[in-house]
Amino acid sequence: MSFRLTQRLRREGVPAERVSAFIERVKPVLGERCSTRFSDLVSYSRDYWPISLHWLLKGEVPSLPDAVVWPESTEEVALVVSAASSLGIPVYPYGGGSGVLGGAVPEMGGVVVDLKRMRSIRLYEEDFIVEAEAGVNGYYLESYLNHRGLTLGQIPQSLYPSTVGGWVATKATGQFSTKYGGIEDMVLGLEVVLPTGEIARFPPHPRSSTGPDLMRLFIGSEGALGIITRVWLRVQPYPEERILQSFVHESFEEALQAVRRVLARGAKPAVVRVYDRIETKRHFYAFEEAYGKVLTIVILEGSSEVVRAEAGILEREMGGKPLGEEPVRHWLRTRFDVREAPEFAPLGVVFDTIEVAAPWSRVVELYHRFKEAVGSVDGVLFVSAHASHFYLQGACLYFTFAGVPRGDPTEFYNRVWDAAMRATLECGGAISHHHGIGRQRRPWLRDALGGGYAVLARVKAALDPRGVMNPGWGA
């Protein structure tokens, strides 16, 4: 049976003779772990980018690679990258494929490097450090640690499909970040294959002042500066006690200020999520006392003494009306449910989420201006938000929008994103909090980084002079 697909984003192709030369170089080592089968090329043509669901329904994929490889060691990754680089063939690292911005799309053809066969774990229990290869599954790693009385504290919504390498490459963060921090706070050491095929290793230390922290260049680089193959992460004792609480407030602003007071008193809840009126109705419609109001859920965890002290601060500072544990238990049961986008796409509804961040002095302004800007785009049905990650300096706002475009879904999608990014930049916000840049956010990267964009371009040119690593990212 023949099956033809249109490549929506493909900008350039790799000459067939170069692909053949690459296969000849790596096949003796990788064998069947190097594939040009059409089914494999289609499988690795996209990630979880919501707009690509609309393309797929029309027989379009973002872009097909020319080959897919599954290395089992850092040395094999180095062989693949070295061969591809010498032939000028683009290389794209691939973890769990759970990215939502097209960051893993092989836009210019070339080789996709799936790291999921690199999944060894080693625990240094006395030092509270775990060493994990890049392809280790997130859920598996947390389960491994929990069975040994430890936790990483990195629990993203993509916990089940995502990988450790993907977390670091996109500078991800998890639902429990207010206590444990983002992945950048957990990384103590890195191993990376550079675009030349050389291996660079930054060993783990509690802290080091041995020159600039070069390791951090690769955190959030989304495969554009090299392929992360191994990570050393700090871990912590598994919580001795957990307390669940929820509160109802009359306004989003009132609830945000309550959380700010709690943090200023020194409490660090593991989870704090403030849902605006629309999101409270969407997610907690069964709780009558919260309906039409603003719901905040809180999880405190850690040693019993600390958690009980934090509970006292919460009781004094949160205000509003306490609603008990049940709303939090409901959230714990439903927190990994991401079925809305794939369910809505066949109905012609464009659905996505956009996470941004701002300091306390601008966060309420950003909330209102973002909603106004996106809500004014013709075809938008609703815009809602919750604040999902908190810091003493500010918060992340996690927006959801849905709309029914009158014309092309992609044009509508890009108009919404343009309105959202411009509103964020005008409020001095960060255009991404934890999803990264990918391909969807690249039009605004230069404005977001300002003078720092030239620094990034120079670093990229110095490390990757042939421009083979994830070309198109950030450009």
C-alpha positions as MATLAB code, in Angstrom:
seq = 'MSFRLTQRLRREGVPAERVSAFIERVKPVLGERCSTRFSDLVSYSRDYWPISLHWLLKGEVPSLPDAVVWPESTEEVALVVSAASSLGIPVYPYGGGSGVLGGAVPEMGGVVVDLKRMRSIRLYEEDFIVEAEAGVNGYYLESYLNHRGLTLGQIPQSLYPSTVGGWVATKATGQFSTKYGGIEDMVLGLEVVLPTGEIARFPPHPRSSTGPDLMRLFIGSEGALGIITRVWLRVQPYPEERILQSFVHESFEEALQAVRRVLARGAKPAVVRVYDRIETKRHFYAFEEAYGKVLTIVILEGSSEVVRAEAGILEREMGGKPLGEEPVRHWLRTRFDVREAPEFAPLGVVFDTIEVAAPWSRVVELYHRFKEAVGSVDGVLFVSAHASHFYLQGACLYFTFAGVPRGDPTEFYNRVWDAAMRATLECGGAISHHHGIGRQRRPWLRDALGGGYAVLARVKAALDPRGVMNPGWGA';
ca = [
       0.000    0.000    0.000;
       1.400    3.403   -0.947;
       1.105    6.242    1.554;
       2.128    9.800    0.667;
       2.569   12.658    3.067;
       3.235   16.346    2.504;
       6.093   17.887    4.487;
       4.796   21.128    5.929;
       8.049   22.760    7.090;
      10.789   21.087    5.070;
      13.094   23.891    3.920;
      15.998   21.942    2.403;
      16.903   18.394    1.584;
      20.098   16.431    2.124;
      21.620   15.048   -1.123;
      21.032   11.304   -1.341;
      24.711   10.548   -1.848;
      25.563   12.188    1.475;
      22.908   10.174    3.285;
      24.313    6.995    1.696;
      27.826    7.944    2.809;
      26.555    8.502    6.347;
      24.817    5.116    6.410;
      28.038    3.439    5.241;
      29.958    5.074    8.111;
      27.596    4.152   10.964;
      25.929    0.920    9.789;
      28.881   -1.361   10.656;
      28.559   -0.271   14.312;
      24.806    0.345   14.675;
      23.455   -2.352   12.365;
      19.645   -2.458   12.538;
      19.779    0.460   14.966;
      20.108    2.719   11.911;
      16.903    2.934    9.889;
      15.620    4.594    6.712;
      12.283    2.766    6.837;
       9.404    5.072    5.879;
       7.409    4.134    8.999;
      10.343    5.193   11.212;
      10.835    8.443    9.306;
       7.144    9.319    9.787;
       7.261    8.408   13.482;
      10.140   10.834   14.076;
       8.773   13.666   11.914;
       7.055   15.432   14.806;
       6.695   15.793   18.562;
       3.597   16.799   20.583;
       3.320   20.275   18.969;
      -0.495   20.825   18.994;
      -0.768   22.554   15.598;
       0.901   19.551   13.940;
      -2.206   17.512   14.874;
      -4.200   19.675   12.458;
      -1.548   19.094    9.766;
      -1.591   15.342   10.331;
      -5.362   15.241    9.829;
      -4.742   16.645    6.330;
      -1.985   14.173    5.508;
       0.834   16.580    6.370;
       3.773   16.076    8.711;
       6.178   18.819    9.810;
       9.258   17.299    8.108;
      10.691   13.836    7.503;
      14.269   12.960    8.498;
      16.491   10.958    6.160;
      17.510    8.425    8.811;
      16.859    7.511   12.453;
      19.497    6.000   14.742;
      19.306    4.455   18.221;
      22.765    4.627   19.861;
      23.438    2.719   23.086;
      26.466    4.607   24.398;
      28.077    8.035   24.418;
      30.750    6.689   22.059;
      28.088    5.666   19.540;
      26.487    9.122   19.766;
      29.931   10.608   19.101;
      30.347    8.353   16.058;
      26.971    9.439   14.651;
      27.585   13.144   15.233;
      31.135   12.989   13.884;
      29.997   11.225   10.701;
      27.078   13.574   10.161;
      29.133   16.689   10.874;
      31.893   15.715    8.434;
      29.248   15.264    5.726;
      27.310   18.425    6.610;
      24.187   16.443    7.581;
      21.802   17.966   10.168;
      21.421   16.144   13.505;
      18.402   16.281   15.839;
      18.428   14.744   19.349;
      15.162   13.010   20.295;
      13.997   12.005   23.776;
      10.377   11.163   24.562;
       8.875   13.317   21.812;
       6.746   15.164   24.381;
       7.873   18.683   23.428;
       4.999   20.997   22.515;
       6.790   23.561   20.348;
       8.264   21.530   17.481;
      11.768   21.583   18.940;
      12.563   18.047   17.728;
      11.171   18.484   14.200;
      13.867   17.560   11.593;
      13.126   20.690    9.624;
      15.978   20.394    7.149;
      16.153   16.629    6.887;
      19.113   14.692    8.224;
      19.484   12.300   11.143;
      17.300   11.928   14.214;
      19.207   10.522   17.203;
      16.788    8.752   19.562;
      18.504    8.398   22.957;
      15.980    6.122   24.673;
      18.263    3.058   24.469;
      20.685    4.934   26.766;
      18.934    4.310   30.070;
      21.408    3.278   32.767;
      21.112    4.694   36.307;
      23.688    4.794   39.086;
      22.965    6.053   42.588;
      25.566    7.638   44.897;
      23.398    7.388   47.988;
      25.809    8.921   50.505;
      26.228   12.000   48.279;
      22.518   12.326   47.365;
      23.469   12.231   43.672;
      22.009   10.098   40.890;
      23.726    9.582   37.542;
      21.367    8.950   34.615;
      21.893    8.508   30.913;
      19.910   10.872   28.710;
      17.327    8.329   27.611;
      16.152    7.371   31.104;
      12.383    7.723   31.324;
      11.217   10.328   33.844;
       8.601    8.160   35.553;
      11.038    5.249   35.788;
      13.716    7.452   37.384;
      11.350    8.863   40.018;
      10.034    5.352   40.809;
      13.618    4.038   41.080;
      14.426    6.790   43.589;
      11.172    6.428   45.557;
      11.863    2.733   46.143;
      15.141    3.783   47.744;
      13.624    6.433   49.991;
      14.563    9.355   47.733;
      12.972   11.793   45.288;
      14.218   14.060   42.532;
      11.173   16.337   42.874;
      10.981   16.808   39.100;
       7.370   15.893   38.231;
       6.363   17.519   34.922;
       2.974   16.843   33.343;
       4.956   14.845   30.755;
       6.486   12.625   33.472;
       5.401    9.369   31.824;
       6.681    9.923   28.233;
       9.583   12.356   28.816;
      13.277   11.634   29.371;
      16.048   13.042   31.559;
      17.938   14.372   28.525;
      14.813   16.093   27.258;
      14.281   17.765   30.638;
      17.773   19.251   30.613;
      17.769   20.159   26.911;
      14.538   22.161   27.294;
      15.259   23.492   30.804;
      12.061   21.881   32.019;
      10.434   22.210   35.392;
       7.863   20.168   37.265;
       4.634   20.598   39.191;
       6.533   20.521   42.529;
       9.037   23.199   41.516;
       8.170   25.802   44.145;
       9.972   23.589   46.682;
      12.442   21.583   44.563;
      13.268   24.088   41.786;
      13.551   23.528   38.053;
      15.825   20.968   36.422;
      18.578   23.608   36.228;
      18.665   23.634   40.040;
      19.110   19.846   40.137;
      21.865   19.397   37.541;
      25.302   18.993   39.158;
      27.201   17.585   36.168;
      26.799   16.889   32.473;
      28.275   14.866   29.647;
      27.685   16.177   26.143;
      28.725   15.238   22.622;
      29.756   18.417   20.844;
      28.846   19.143   17.207;
      32.341   18.009   16.166;
      31.798   14.590   17.749;
      34.105   15.347   20.710;
      32.916   14.358   24.183;
      32.911   17.021   26.925;
      32.325   16.012   30.527;
      31.537   18.401   33.383;
      31.852   16.315   36.577;
      29.438   16.812   39.483;
      30.356   18.918   42.518;
      28.286   20.361   45.372;
      29.475   23.724   44.032;
      32.457   24.942   42.044;
      34.035   28.291   41.207;
      36.446   26.828   38.673;
      35.911   29.494   36.038;
      32.630   30.249   34.236;
      29.924   27.604   34.566;
      30.218   26.271   30.999;
      27.926   23.344   31.814;
      24.972   25.700   31.904;
      25.468   26.592   28.235;
      23.849   23.268   27.385;
      20.874   23.507   29.769;
      18.023   24.773   27.619;
      20.019   24.658   24.367;
      17.501   22.196   22.826;
      20.162   20.240   20.949;
      21.544   23.262   19.116;
      24.946   23.135   20.864;
      25.407   19.371   21.257;
      23.716   16.201   22.473;
      23.432   15.692   26.238;
      24.218   12.022   26.920;
      24.560   11.797   30.721;
      23.471   13.902   33.707;
      24.320   13.961   37.406;
      21.381   15.206   39.496;
      20.925   16.047   43.159;
      18.263   14.028   44.967;
      16.551   14.469   48.333;
      15.016   12.264   51.028;
      11.471   11.138   50.219;
       9.003   13.371   52.114;
       8.172   12.209   55.606;
       4.835   14.004   55.655;
       2.499   15.629   53.164;
      -0.302   18.132   53.924;
      -2.973   19.075   51.355;
      -4.901   22.348   51.529;
      -7.112   24.434   49.259;
      -8.555   27.930   49.498;
     -11.221   29.960   47.713;
     -10.695   33.652   46.991;
     -12.866   36.246   45.291;
     -10.220   37.352   42.786;
      -7.075   36.123   41.037;
      -5.141   39.119   42.380;
      -6.176   38.409   45.982;
      -5.019   34.784   45.719;
      -1.671   35.733   44.143;
      -0.948   38.205   46.926;
      -1.762   35.547   49.520;
       0.832   33.197   47.982;
       3.363   36.042   47.891;
       2.874   36.566   51.644;
       3.374   32.858   52.319;
       6.654   32.786   50.367;
       7.868   35.986   52.008;
       7.457   34.302   55.404;
       9.877   31.587   54.315;
       7.446   28.738   53.598;
       8.136   26.742   50.436;
       5.133   24.651   49.429;
       5.951   21.904   46.937;
       2.868   22.702   44.869;
       0.929   25.950   44.607;
      -1.561   26.493   41.800;
      -3.957   29.441   41.589;
      -6.778   28.952   39.071;
      -8.673   31.940   37.673;
     -12.468   31.851   37.517;
     -12.638   30.152   34.104;
     -10.110   27.474   35.006;
     -11.774   26.846   38.370;
     -14.998   26.147   36.458;
     -13.173   23.958   33.905;
     -11.217   21.825   36.358;
     -13.159   21.975   39.658;
     -16.815   22.275   38.537;
     -17.863   19.572   41.021;
     -16.886   21.754   43.996;
     -19.883   23.999   44.504;
     -18.219   26.382   46.959;
     -15.472   27.144   44.432;
     -17.740   27.597   41.416;
     -17.449   31.112   39.986;
     -14.539   31.940   42.292;
     -10.738   31.501   42.322;
      -9.347   28.235   43.704;
      -5.848   27.730   45.091;
      -4.461   24.283   45.835;
      -1.375   23.734   48.006;
       0.784   20.715   48.853;
       3.312   20.939   51.678;
       5.807   18.101   51.988;
       9.118   17.276   53.627;
      10.161   16.516   57.201;
       7.264   16.684   59.669;
       8.706   19.574   61.680;
       9.179   21.782   58.642;
       5.841   20.888   57.052;
       3.881   21.668   60.214;
       5.645   25.003   60.583;
       4.795   25.812   56.962;
       1.167   24.797   57.586;
       1.027   27.393   60.359;
       2.268   30.091   57.977;
      -0.278   28.978   55.392;
      -3.119   29.211   57.907;
      -2.109   32.723   58.948;
      -1.348   34.217   55.519;
      -3.600   32.632   52.890;
      -6.885   34.226   53.912;
      -9.888   33.336   51.776;
     -12.033   30.333   52.655;
     -10.333   26.972   53.368;
     -11.829   24.148   51.287;
      -9.901   21.148   52.606;
      -8.090   18.314   50.892;
     -10.595   17.100   48.265;
      -9.833   19.658   45.510;
      -6.133   18.754   45.851;
      -6.900   15.033   45.668;
      -8.949   15.724   42.521;
      -5.950   17.527   41.006;
      -3.609   14.656   41.943;
      -5.929   12.201   40.136;
      -6.221   14.295   36.932;
      -2.895   16.118   36.666;
      -1.436   14.028   33.812;
      -4.553   14.236   31.631;
      -3.565   15.950   28.341;
      -6.315   14.653   26.072;
      -7.977   17.978   25.249;
      -5.745   18.950   22.288;
      -6.031   15.592   20.440;
      -9.767   15.425   21.169;
     -10.468   18.950   19.929;
      -8.340   18.892   16.746;
     -10.663   16.576   14.736;
     -13.535   18.951   15.602;
     -11.678   21.882   14.010;
     -10.869   23.490   17.360;
      -7.350   24.895   17.766;
      -6.228   24.376   21.368;
      -2.911   25.106   23.052;
      -1.223   26.331   26.214;
       1.342   29.137   26.613;
       3.454   29.579   29.754;
       5.166   32.870   30.555;
       6.599   34.485   33.686;
       6.836   37.914   35.283;
       7.921   39.527   38.552;
       5.297   40.287   41.191;
       5.245   43.953   40.160;
       4.031   43.063   36.638;
       2.343   39.674   36.935;
      -1.229   40.935   37.337;
      -0.736   43.400   34.476;
       0.585   40.553   32.313;
      -2.409   38.371   33.214;
      -4.900   41.007   32.041;
      -2.992   42.223   28.964;
      -2.322   38.683   27.746;
      -5.995   37.746   28.074;
      -7.084   40.940   26.337;
      -4.587   40.528   23.460;
      -5.335   36.855   22.785;
      -9.065   37.257   23.382;
      -9.220   39.971   20.695;
      -8.005   37.575   17.968;
     -10.970   36.723   15.751;
     -12.122   33.151   16.378;
     -10.854   32.762   19.957;
     -13.506   31.121   22.156;
     -11.842   31.523   25.521;
      -8.568   32.381   27.274;
      -7.956   31.161   30.811;
      -4.983   30.873   33.141;
      -3.575   29.505   36.319;
      -0.402   30.451   38.140;
       1.550   27.210   38.364;
       5.092   27.908   39.627;
       6.068   30.459   42.269;
       9.225   32.243   43.338;
       9.955   34.924   45.896;
      10.467   37.201   42.887;
       7.361   36.354   40.832;
       5.337   33.621   39.163;
       4.631   31.626   36.039;
       1.278   32.193   34.332;
       0.070   29.189   32.363;
      -2.549   30.231   29.796;
      -4.893   28.034   27.786;
      -6.736   29.152   24.666;
      -9.147   27.524   22.263;
     -10.635   28.843   19.060;
     -12.407   27.968   15.842;
     -10.666   29.674   12.919;
     -12.643   30.776    9.907;
      -9.704   30.113    7.597;
      -6.405   28.279    7.840;
      -5.816   26.878   11.381;
      -2.069   27.590   11.192;
      -2.601   31.270   10.343;
      -5.041   31.565   13.252;
      -2.611   29.742   15.553;
       0.238   32.076   14.622;
      -1.949   35.183   15.113;
      -2.764   34.022   18.645;
       0.889   33.304   19.421;
       1.924   36.685   18.014;
      -0.593   38.502   20.226;
       0.518   36.464   23.254;
       4.249   37.000   22.774;
       3.904   40.720   22.090;
       1.779   41.241   25.201;
       4.348   39.343   27.262;
       7.304   41.328   25.941;
       5.449   44.630   26.481;
       4.987   43.657   30.143;
       8.661   42.767   30.558;
       7.841   39.075   30.930;
       9.780   35.963   29.987;
       8.255   34.517   26.779;
       8.879   30.952   27.992;
       8.871   29.571   31.520;
       9.505   25.842   30.937;
       8.439   24.663   27.462;
      11.482   26.172   25.727;
      11.705   27.825   22.311;
      11.298   25.038   19.744;
      10.139   26.236   16.367;
       6.976   28.017   17.473;
       8.681   30.683   19.616;
      11.715   31.430   17.420;
      10.256   34.615   15.796;
      10.414   36.295   19.199;
      13.709   34.910   20.526;
      15.786   37.852   19.263;
      13.502   40.401   20.978;
      13.399   38.339   24.158;
      17.193   38.048   24.485;
      18.049   41.559   23.322;
      21.836   41.967   23.203;
      22.182   38.423   24.476;
      21.025   37.082   21.100;
      24.370   38.052   19.514;
      26.180   36.188   22.307;
      24.095   33.086   21.632;
      24.807   33.342   17.879;
      28.562   33.565   18.529;
      28.537   30.617   20.905;
      26.592   28.609   18.333;
      29.034   29.537   15.549;
      32.054   28.672   17.714;
      30.769   25.256   18.830;
      28.963   24.308   15.638;
      30.759   25.986   12.703;
      29.005   23.774   10.131;
      25.591   24.463   11.663;
      24.553   20.813   11.813;
      22.995   20.668   15.289;
      19.219   21.149   15.199;
      19.388   23.753   12.389;
      16.448   26.124   12.369;
      16.154   26.216   16.154;
      16.196   29.816   17.331;
      16.991   31.141   13.832;
];
